[in-house]
mmCIF file of C-alpha atoms and ligand atoms in Angstrom:
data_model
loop_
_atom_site.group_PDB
_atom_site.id
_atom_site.type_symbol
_atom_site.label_atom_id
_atom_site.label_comp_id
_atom_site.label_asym_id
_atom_site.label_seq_id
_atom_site.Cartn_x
_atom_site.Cartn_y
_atom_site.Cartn_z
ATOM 1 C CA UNK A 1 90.387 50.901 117.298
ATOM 2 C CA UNK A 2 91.916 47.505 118.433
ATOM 3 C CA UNK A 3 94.802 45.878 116.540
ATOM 4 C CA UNK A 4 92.623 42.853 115.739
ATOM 5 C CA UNK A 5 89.665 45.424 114.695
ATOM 6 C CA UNK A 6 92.364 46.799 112.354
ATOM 7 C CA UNK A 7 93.754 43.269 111.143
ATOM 8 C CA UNK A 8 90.368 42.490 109.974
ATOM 9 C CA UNK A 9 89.876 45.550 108.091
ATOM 10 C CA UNK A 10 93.667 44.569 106.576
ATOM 11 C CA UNK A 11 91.905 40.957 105.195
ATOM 12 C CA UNK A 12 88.835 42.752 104.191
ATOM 13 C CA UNK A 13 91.040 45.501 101.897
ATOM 14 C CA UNK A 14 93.111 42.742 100.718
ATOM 15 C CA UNK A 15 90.337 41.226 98.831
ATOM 16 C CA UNK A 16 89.036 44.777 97.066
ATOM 17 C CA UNK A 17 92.179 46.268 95.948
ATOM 18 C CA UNK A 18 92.441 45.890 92.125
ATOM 19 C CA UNK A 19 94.292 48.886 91.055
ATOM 20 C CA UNK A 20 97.204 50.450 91.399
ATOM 21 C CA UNK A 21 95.337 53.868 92.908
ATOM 22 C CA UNK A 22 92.985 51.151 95.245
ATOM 23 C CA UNK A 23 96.724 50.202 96.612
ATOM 24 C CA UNK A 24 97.668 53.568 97.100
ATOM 25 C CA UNK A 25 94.572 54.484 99.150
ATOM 26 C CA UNK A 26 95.514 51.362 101.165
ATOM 27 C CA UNK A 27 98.764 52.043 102.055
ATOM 28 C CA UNK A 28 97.472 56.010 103.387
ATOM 29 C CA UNK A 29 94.839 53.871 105.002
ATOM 30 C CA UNK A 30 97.180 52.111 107.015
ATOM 31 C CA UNK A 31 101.053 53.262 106.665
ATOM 32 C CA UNK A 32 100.099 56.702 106.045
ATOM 33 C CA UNK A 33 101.002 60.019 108.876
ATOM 34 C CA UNK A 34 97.108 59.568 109.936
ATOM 35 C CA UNK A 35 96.609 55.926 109.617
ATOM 36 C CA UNK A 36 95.925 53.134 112.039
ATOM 37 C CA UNK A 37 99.077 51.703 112.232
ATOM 38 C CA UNK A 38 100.492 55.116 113.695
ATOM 39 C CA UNK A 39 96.786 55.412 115.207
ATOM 40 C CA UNK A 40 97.635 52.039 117.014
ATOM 41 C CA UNK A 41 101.214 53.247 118.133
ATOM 42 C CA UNK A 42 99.398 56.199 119.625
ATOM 43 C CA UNK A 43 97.416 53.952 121.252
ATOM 44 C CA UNK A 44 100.797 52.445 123.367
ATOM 45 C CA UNK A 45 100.371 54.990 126.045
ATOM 46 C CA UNK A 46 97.205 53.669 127.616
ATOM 47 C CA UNK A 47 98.321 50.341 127.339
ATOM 48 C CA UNK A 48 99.772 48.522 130.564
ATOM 49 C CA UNK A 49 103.675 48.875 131.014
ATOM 50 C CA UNK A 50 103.789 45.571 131.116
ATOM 51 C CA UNK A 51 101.934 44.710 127.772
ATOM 52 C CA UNK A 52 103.834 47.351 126.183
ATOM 53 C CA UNK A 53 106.776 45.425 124.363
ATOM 54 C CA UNK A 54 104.297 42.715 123.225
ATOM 55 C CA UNK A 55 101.734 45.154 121.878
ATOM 56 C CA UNK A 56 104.544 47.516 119.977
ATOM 57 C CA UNK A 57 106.086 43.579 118.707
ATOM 58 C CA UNK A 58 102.361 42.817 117.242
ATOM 59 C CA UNK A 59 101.748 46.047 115.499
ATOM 60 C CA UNK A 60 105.054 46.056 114.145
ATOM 61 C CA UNK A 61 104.283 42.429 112.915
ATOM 62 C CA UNK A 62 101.297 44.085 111.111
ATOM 63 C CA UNK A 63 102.864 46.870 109.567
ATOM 64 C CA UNK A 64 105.178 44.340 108.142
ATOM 65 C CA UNK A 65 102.562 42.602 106.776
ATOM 66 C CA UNK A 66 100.935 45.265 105.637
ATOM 67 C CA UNK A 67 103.761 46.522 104.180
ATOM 68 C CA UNK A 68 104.822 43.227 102.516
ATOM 69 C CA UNK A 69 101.208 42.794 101.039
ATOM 70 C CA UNK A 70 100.949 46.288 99.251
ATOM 71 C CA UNK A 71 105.107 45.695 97.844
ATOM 72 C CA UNK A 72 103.917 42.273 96.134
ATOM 73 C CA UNK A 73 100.304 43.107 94.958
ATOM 74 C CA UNK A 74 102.116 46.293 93.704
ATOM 75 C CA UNK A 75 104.113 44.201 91.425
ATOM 76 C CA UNK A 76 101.544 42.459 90.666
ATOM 77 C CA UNK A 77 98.900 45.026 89.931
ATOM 78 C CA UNK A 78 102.132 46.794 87.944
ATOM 79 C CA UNK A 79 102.544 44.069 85.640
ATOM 80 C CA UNK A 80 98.909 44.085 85.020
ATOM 81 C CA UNK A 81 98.519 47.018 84.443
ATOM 82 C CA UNK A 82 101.317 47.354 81.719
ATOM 83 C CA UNK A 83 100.070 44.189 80.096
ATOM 84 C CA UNK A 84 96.806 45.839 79.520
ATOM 85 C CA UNK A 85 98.561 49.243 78.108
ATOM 86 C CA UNK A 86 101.033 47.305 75.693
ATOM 87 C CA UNK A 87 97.706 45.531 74.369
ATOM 88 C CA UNK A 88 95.882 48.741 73.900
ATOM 89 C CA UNK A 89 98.773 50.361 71.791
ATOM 90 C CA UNK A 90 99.830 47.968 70.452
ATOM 91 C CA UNK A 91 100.703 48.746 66.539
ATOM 92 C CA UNK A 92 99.582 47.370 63.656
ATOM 93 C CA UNK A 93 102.519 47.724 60.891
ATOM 94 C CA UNK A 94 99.930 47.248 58.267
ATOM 95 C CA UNK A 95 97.363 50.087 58.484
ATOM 96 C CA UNK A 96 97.845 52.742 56.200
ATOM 97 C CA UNK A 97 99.750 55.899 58.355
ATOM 98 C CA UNK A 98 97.123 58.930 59.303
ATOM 99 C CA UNK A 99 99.922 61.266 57.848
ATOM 100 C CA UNK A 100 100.027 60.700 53.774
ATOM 101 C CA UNK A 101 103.127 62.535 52.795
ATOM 102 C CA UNK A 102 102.553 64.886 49.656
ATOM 103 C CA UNK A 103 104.267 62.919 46.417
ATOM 104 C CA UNK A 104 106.153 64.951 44.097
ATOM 105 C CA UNK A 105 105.846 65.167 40.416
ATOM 106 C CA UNK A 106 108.429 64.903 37.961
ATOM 107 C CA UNK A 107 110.504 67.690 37.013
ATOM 108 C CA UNK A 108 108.582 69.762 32.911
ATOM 109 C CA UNK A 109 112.434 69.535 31.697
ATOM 110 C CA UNK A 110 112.624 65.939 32.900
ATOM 111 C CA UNK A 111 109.400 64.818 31.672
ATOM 112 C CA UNK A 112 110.262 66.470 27.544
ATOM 113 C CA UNK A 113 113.330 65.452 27.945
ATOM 114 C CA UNK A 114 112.071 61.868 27.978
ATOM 115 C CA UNK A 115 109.275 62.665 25.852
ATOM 116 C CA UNK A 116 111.821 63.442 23.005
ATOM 117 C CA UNK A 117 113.938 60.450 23.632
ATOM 118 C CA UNK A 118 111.154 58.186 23.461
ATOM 119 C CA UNK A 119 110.186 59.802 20.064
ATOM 120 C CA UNK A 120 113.767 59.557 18.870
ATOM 121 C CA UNK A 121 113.996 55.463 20.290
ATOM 122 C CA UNK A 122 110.995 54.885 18.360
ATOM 123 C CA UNK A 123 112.746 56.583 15.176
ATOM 124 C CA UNK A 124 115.703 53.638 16.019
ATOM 125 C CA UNK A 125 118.497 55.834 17.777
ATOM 126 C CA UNK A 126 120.311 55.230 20.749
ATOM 127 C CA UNK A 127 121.259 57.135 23.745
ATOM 128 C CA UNK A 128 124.376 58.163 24.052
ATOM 129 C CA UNK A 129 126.191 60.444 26.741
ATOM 130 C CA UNK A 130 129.444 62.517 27.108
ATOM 131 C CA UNK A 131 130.956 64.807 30.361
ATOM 132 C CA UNK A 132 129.787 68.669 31.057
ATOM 133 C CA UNK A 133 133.455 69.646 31.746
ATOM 134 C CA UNK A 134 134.297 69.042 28.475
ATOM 135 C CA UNK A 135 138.154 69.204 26.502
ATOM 136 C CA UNK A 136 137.927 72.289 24.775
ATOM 137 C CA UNK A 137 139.148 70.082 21.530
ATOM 138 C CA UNK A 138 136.085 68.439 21.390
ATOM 139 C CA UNK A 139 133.978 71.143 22.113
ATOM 140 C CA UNK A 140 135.490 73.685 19.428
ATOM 141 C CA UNK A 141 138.460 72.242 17.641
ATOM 142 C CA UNK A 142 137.406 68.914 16.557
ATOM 143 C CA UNK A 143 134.024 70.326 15.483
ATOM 144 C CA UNK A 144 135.608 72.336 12.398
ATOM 145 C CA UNK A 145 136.285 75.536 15.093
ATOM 146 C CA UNK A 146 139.406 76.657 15.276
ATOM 147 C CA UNK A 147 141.071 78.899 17.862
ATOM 148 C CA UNK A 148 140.852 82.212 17.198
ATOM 149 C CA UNK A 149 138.204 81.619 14.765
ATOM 150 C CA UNK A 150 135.382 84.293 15.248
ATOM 151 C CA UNK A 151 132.825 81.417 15.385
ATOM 152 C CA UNK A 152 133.931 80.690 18.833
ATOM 153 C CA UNK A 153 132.246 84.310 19.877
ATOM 154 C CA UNK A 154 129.279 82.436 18.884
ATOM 155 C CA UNK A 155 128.750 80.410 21.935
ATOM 156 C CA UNK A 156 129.903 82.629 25.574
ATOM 157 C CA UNK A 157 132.153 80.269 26.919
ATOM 158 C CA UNK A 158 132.523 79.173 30.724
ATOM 159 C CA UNK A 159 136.282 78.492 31.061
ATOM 160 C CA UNK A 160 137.189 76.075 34.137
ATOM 161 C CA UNK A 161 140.257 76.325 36.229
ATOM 162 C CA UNK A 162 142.263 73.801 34.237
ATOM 163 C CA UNK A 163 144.019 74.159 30.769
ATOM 164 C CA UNK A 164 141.978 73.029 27.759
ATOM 165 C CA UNK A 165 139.041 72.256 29.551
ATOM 166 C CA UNK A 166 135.948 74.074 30.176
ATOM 167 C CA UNK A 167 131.923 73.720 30.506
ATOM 168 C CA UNK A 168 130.444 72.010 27.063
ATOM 169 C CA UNK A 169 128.585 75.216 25.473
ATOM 170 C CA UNK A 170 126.661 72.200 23.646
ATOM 171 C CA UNK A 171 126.041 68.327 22.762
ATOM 172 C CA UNK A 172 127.982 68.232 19.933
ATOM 173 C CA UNK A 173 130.926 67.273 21.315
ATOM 174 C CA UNK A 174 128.911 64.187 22.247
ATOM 175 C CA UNK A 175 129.259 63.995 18.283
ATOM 176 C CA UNK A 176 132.904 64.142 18.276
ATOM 177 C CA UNK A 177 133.193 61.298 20.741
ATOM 178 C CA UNK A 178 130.868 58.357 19.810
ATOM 179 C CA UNK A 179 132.391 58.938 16.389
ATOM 180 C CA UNK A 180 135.889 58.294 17.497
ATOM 181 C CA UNK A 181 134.626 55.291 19.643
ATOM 182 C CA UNK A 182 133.106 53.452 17.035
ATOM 183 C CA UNK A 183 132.064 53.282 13.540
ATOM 184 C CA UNK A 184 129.073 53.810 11.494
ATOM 185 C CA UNK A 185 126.576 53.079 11.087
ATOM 186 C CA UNK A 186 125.820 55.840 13.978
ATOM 187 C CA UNK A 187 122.140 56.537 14.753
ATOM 188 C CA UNK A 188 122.057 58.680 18.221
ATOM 189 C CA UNK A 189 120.843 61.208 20.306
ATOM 190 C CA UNK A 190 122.763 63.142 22.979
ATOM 191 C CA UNK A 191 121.023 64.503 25.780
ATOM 192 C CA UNK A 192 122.460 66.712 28.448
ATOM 193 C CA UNK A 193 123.303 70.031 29.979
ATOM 194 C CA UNK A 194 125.070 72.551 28.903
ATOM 195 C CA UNK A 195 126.430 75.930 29.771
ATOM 196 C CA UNK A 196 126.846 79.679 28.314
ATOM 197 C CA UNK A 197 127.559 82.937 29.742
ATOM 198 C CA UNK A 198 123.779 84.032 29.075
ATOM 199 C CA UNK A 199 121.156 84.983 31.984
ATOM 200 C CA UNK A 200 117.963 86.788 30.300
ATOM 201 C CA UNK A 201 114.345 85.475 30.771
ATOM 202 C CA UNK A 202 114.953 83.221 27.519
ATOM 203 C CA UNK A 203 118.435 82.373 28.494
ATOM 204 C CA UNK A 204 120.063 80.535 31.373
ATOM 205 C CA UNK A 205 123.440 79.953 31.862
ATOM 206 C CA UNK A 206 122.706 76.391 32.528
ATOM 207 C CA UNK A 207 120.480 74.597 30.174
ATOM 208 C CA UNK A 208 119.454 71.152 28.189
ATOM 209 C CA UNK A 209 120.043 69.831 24.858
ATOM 210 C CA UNK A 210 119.699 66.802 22.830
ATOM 211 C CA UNK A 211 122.213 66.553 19.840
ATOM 212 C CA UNK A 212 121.076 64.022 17.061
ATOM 213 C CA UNK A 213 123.950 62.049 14.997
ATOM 214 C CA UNK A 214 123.428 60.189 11.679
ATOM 215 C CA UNK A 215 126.189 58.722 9.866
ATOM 216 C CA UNK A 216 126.258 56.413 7.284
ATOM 217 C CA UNK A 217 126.646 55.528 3.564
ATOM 218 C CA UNK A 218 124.009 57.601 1.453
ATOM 219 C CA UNK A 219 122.766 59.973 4.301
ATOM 220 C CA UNK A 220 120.804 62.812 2.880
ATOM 221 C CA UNK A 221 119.455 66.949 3.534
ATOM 222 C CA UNK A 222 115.986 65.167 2.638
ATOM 223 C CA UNK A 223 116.346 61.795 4.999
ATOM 224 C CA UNK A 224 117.530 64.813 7.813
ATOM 225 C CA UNK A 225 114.048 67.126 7.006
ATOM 226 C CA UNK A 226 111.735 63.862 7.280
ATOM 227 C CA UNK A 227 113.644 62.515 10.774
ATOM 228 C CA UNK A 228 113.207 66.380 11.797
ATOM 229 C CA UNK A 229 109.510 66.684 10.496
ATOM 230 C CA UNK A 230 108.542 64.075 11.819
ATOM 231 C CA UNK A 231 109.806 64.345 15.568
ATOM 232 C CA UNK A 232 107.836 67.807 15.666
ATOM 233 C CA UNK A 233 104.566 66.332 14.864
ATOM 234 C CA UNK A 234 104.916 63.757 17.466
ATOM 235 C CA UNK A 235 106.488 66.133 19.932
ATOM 236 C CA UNK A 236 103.744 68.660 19.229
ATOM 237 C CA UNK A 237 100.867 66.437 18.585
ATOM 238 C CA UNK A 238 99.829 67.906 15.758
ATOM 239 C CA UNK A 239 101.309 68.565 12.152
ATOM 240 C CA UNK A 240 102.986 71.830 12.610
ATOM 241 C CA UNK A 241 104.238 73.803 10.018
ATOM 242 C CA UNK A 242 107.944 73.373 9.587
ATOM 243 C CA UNK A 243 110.320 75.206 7.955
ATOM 244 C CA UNK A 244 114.160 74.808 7.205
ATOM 245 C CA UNK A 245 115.763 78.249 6.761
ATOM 246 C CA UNK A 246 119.419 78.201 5.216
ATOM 247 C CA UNK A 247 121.839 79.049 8.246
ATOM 248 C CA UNK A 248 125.366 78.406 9.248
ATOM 249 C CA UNK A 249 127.351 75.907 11.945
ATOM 250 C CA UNK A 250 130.866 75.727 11.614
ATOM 251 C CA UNK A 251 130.621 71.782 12.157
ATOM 252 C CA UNK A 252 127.981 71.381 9.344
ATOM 253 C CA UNK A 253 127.750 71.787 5.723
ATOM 254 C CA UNK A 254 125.232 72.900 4.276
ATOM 255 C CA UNK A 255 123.133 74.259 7.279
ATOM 256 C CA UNK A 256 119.661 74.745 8.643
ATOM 257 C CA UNK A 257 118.057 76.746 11.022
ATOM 258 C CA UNK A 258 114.597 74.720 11.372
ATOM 259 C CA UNK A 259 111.248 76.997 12.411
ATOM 260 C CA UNK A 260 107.846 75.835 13.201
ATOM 261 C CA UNK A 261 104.413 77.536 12.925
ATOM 262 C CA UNK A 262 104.198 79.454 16.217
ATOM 263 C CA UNK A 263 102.555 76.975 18.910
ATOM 264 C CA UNK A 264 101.366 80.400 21.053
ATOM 265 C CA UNK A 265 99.619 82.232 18.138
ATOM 266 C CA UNK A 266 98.982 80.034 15.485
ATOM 267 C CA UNK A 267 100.837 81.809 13.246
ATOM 268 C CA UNK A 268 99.249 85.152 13.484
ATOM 269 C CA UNK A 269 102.168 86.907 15.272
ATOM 270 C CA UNK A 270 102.557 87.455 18.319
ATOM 271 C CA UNK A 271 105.388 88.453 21.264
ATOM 272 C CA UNK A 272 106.689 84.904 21.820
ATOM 273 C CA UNK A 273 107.328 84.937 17.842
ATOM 274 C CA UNK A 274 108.060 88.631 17.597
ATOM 275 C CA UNK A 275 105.228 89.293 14.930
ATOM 276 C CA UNK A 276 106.545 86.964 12.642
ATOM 277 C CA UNK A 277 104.717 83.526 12.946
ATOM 278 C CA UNK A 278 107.605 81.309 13.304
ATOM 279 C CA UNK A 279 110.135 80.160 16.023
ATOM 280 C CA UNK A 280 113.126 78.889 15.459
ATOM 281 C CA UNK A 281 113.695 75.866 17.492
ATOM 282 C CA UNK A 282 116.620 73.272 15.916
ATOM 283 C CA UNK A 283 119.782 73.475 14.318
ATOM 284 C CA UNK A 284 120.495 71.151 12.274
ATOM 285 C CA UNK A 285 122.612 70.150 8.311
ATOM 286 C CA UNK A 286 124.896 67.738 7.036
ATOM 287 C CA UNK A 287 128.092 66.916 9.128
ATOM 288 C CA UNK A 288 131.273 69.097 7.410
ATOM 289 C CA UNK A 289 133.538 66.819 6.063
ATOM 290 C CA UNK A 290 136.482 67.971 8.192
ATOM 291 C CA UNK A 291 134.614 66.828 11.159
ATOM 292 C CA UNK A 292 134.455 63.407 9.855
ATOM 293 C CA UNK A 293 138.219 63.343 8.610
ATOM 294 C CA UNK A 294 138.844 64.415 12.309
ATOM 295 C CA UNK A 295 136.917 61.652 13.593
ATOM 296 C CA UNK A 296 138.702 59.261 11.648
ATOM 297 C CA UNK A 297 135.679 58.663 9.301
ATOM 298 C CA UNK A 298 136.236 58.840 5.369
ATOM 299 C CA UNK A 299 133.964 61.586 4.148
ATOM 300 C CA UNK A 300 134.439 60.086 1.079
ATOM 301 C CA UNK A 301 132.396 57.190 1.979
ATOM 302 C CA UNK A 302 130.408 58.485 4.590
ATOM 303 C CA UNK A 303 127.993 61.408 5.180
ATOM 304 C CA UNK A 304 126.463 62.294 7.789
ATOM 305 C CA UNK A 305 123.501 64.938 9.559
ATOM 306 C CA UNK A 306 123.240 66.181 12.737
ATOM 307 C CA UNK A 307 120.906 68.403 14.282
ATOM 308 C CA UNK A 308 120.749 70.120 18.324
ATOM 309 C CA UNK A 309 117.725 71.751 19.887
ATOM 310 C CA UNK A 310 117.379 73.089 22.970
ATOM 311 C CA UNK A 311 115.161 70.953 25.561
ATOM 312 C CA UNK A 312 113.905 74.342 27.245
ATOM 313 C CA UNK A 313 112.416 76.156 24.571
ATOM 314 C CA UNK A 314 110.766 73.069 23.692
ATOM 315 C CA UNK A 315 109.407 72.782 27.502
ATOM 316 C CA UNK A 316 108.341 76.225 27.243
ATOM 317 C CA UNK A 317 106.432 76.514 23.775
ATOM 318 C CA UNK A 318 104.814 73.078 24.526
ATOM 319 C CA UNK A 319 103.492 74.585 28.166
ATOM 320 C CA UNK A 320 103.124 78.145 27.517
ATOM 321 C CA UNK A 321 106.033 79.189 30.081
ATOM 322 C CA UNK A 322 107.270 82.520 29.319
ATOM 323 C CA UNK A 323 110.519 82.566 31.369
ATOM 324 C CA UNK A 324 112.952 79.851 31.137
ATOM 325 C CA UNK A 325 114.262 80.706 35.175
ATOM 326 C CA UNK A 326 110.606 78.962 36.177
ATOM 327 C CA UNK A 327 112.313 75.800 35.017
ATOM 328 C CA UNK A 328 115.758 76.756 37.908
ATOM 329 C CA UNK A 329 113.972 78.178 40.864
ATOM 330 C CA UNK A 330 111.952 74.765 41.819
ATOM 331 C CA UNK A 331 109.140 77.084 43.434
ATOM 332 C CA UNK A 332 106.580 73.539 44.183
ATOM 333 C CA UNK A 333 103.375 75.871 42.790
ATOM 334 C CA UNK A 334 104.748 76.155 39.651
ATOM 335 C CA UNK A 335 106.170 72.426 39.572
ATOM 336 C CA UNK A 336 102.934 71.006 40.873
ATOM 337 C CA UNK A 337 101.102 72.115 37.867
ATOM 338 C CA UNK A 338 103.375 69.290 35.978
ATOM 339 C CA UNK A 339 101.910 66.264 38.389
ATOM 340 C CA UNK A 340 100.737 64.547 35.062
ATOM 341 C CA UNK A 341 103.718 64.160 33.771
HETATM 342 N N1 LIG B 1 125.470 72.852 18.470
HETATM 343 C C1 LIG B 1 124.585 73.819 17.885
HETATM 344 C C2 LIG B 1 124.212 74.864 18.942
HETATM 345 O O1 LIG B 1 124.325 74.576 20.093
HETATM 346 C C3 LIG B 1 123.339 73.183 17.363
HETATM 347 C C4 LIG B 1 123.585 72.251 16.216
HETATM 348 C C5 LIG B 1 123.840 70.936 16.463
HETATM 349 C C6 LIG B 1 123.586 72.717 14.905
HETATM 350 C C7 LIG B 1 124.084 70.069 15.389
HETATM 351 C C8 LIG B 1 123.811 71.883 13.865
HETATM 352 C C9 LIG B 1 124.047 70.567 14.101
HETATM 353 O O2 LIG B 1 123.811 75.950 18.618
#
């Protein structure tokens, strides 16, 4: 082919190429090992001597033409090109995502846990909160237990690296300190965790309580069994049976062991009740006077009642768990089964 058969071919390929794979086909076309520009230079032997140098100037001229051509519509076609793809993806912040993460539910222990604070708000106490590494003063002394008093074998004891303190073995220190920080009328609950050298499928070594604190002038047993009474029917949506069994705390005086009809068996016996019909799920009696004296409160004046239960065996008789370490291991098919909560 002739250079000026070739040129024309260049103008008509101009006008058609639209894509970036269209310019790439052009430049093999015409630049490539087999194409006419190097068809054209192999051309340059049958040409006259003579003509030679103007002939190899023109084709050159082409080439750079050619050349310059497929570098700017490249740019062109390039710019395009990404244009069009940045439209095509572009996002839209406000559609929903395709992947819904899974929500999680709240924790059974959480969930009581503010299930009985609620009841007890309603009832007109407050919330009050003290440390788990506790001084061993408030946690035994201060609460009418001396040391070397056997009733300190009553509770297993988790001594930390540090004289006179260790892990609370329950709320009632909580006791201990909002009565030295103020005084009464006191009206509050004490939720928290709290630890004993236990570890059986009813006992772990880490678990929850809520203390309850009334002082004031003309506190009663019988204003104590109706606060009681009635925090277990609203707890257990129902009127249970309830039952106060004399029993003994150092830190209270008298003292009650309080049982309700059993929630698995109705009553009829059974092994979460051991046969007998009744579980035993507060402690509970009228603040010992020595605890008051050490809190700086006249027990002359003032009485008081106080009561602890443990959030777990509540937890567990209100959703028929049978092993307290259910509540510790955070396996997600047991805690899914609490998404209502
Ligand atoms: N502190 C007692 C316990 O952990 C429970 C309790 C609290 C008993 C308050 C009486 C009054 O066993």
């Amino acid at each position: 082919m002739e250079l000026g058969e070739i040129r024309n071919l260049f103008e008509e390929w101009k006008k058609r190429v639209e894509t970036s794979k269209d310019l790439e086909e052009m430049r093999q076309t015409f630049l490539g090992k087999k194409g006419y520009i190097s068809q054209l230079f192999r051309e340059m032997k049958n040409i006259p001597p003579e003509r030679r140098r103007e002939y190899g100037r023109e084709i050159n001229l082409l080439r750079e033409e050619i050349e310059n051509f497929i570098r700017q519509r490249g740019e062109e076609i390039k710019e395009r090109e990404l244009e069009k793809r940045l439209k095509a993806e572009r996002f839209d912040l406000s559609l929903p995502g395709d992947t819904v993460l899974p929500l999680g539910s709240k924790h059974p222990l959480s969930g009581v846990i503010e299930e009985i604070v609620e009841i007890f708000k309603q009832m007109g106490f407050a919330v009050e909160t003290g440390p788990e590494i506790e001084r061993e003063e408030y946690n035994f002394d201060m609460l009418n237990i001396p040391k070397e008093h056997p009733a300190r074998d009553m509770q297993d004891t988790f001594y930390v690296n540090r004289e006179g303190y260790l892990l609370r073995t329950h709320t009632s220190p909580v006791q201990v300190r909002t009565m030295l920080g103020r005084k009464p009328p006191i009206q509050i609950i004490a939720p928290g965790r709290v630890y004993r050298r236990d570890d059986d499928p009813t006992h772990s070594p880490m678990f929850f309580q809520v203390e309850g604190l009334v002082v004031n002038r003309d506190v009663n047993f019988a204003n104590m069994m109706f606060v009681l009474r009635e925090f277990l029917r609203r707890f257990f949506e129902t009127d249970v049976p309830v039952r106060f069994r004399p029993s003994y705390f150092p830190f209270t005086e008298p003292s009650a062991e309080v049982d309700i009809g059993c929630v698995i068996c109705g009553g009829e016996g059974c092994r979460v009740c051991k046969g007998t019909g009744w579980l035993e799920v507060l402690g509970a009696g009228m603040v010992h006077p020595n605890v008051l004296s050490a809190c700086g409160i006249d027990p002359e004046e003032y009485q008081g009642f106080a009561f602890g239960l443990g959030v777990d065996r509540f937890a567990m008789l209100k959703y028929g768990v049978d092993n307290i370490k259910l509540f510790y291991e955070n396996d997600v098919r047991f805690l899914k089964q609490f998404k209502s909560l």
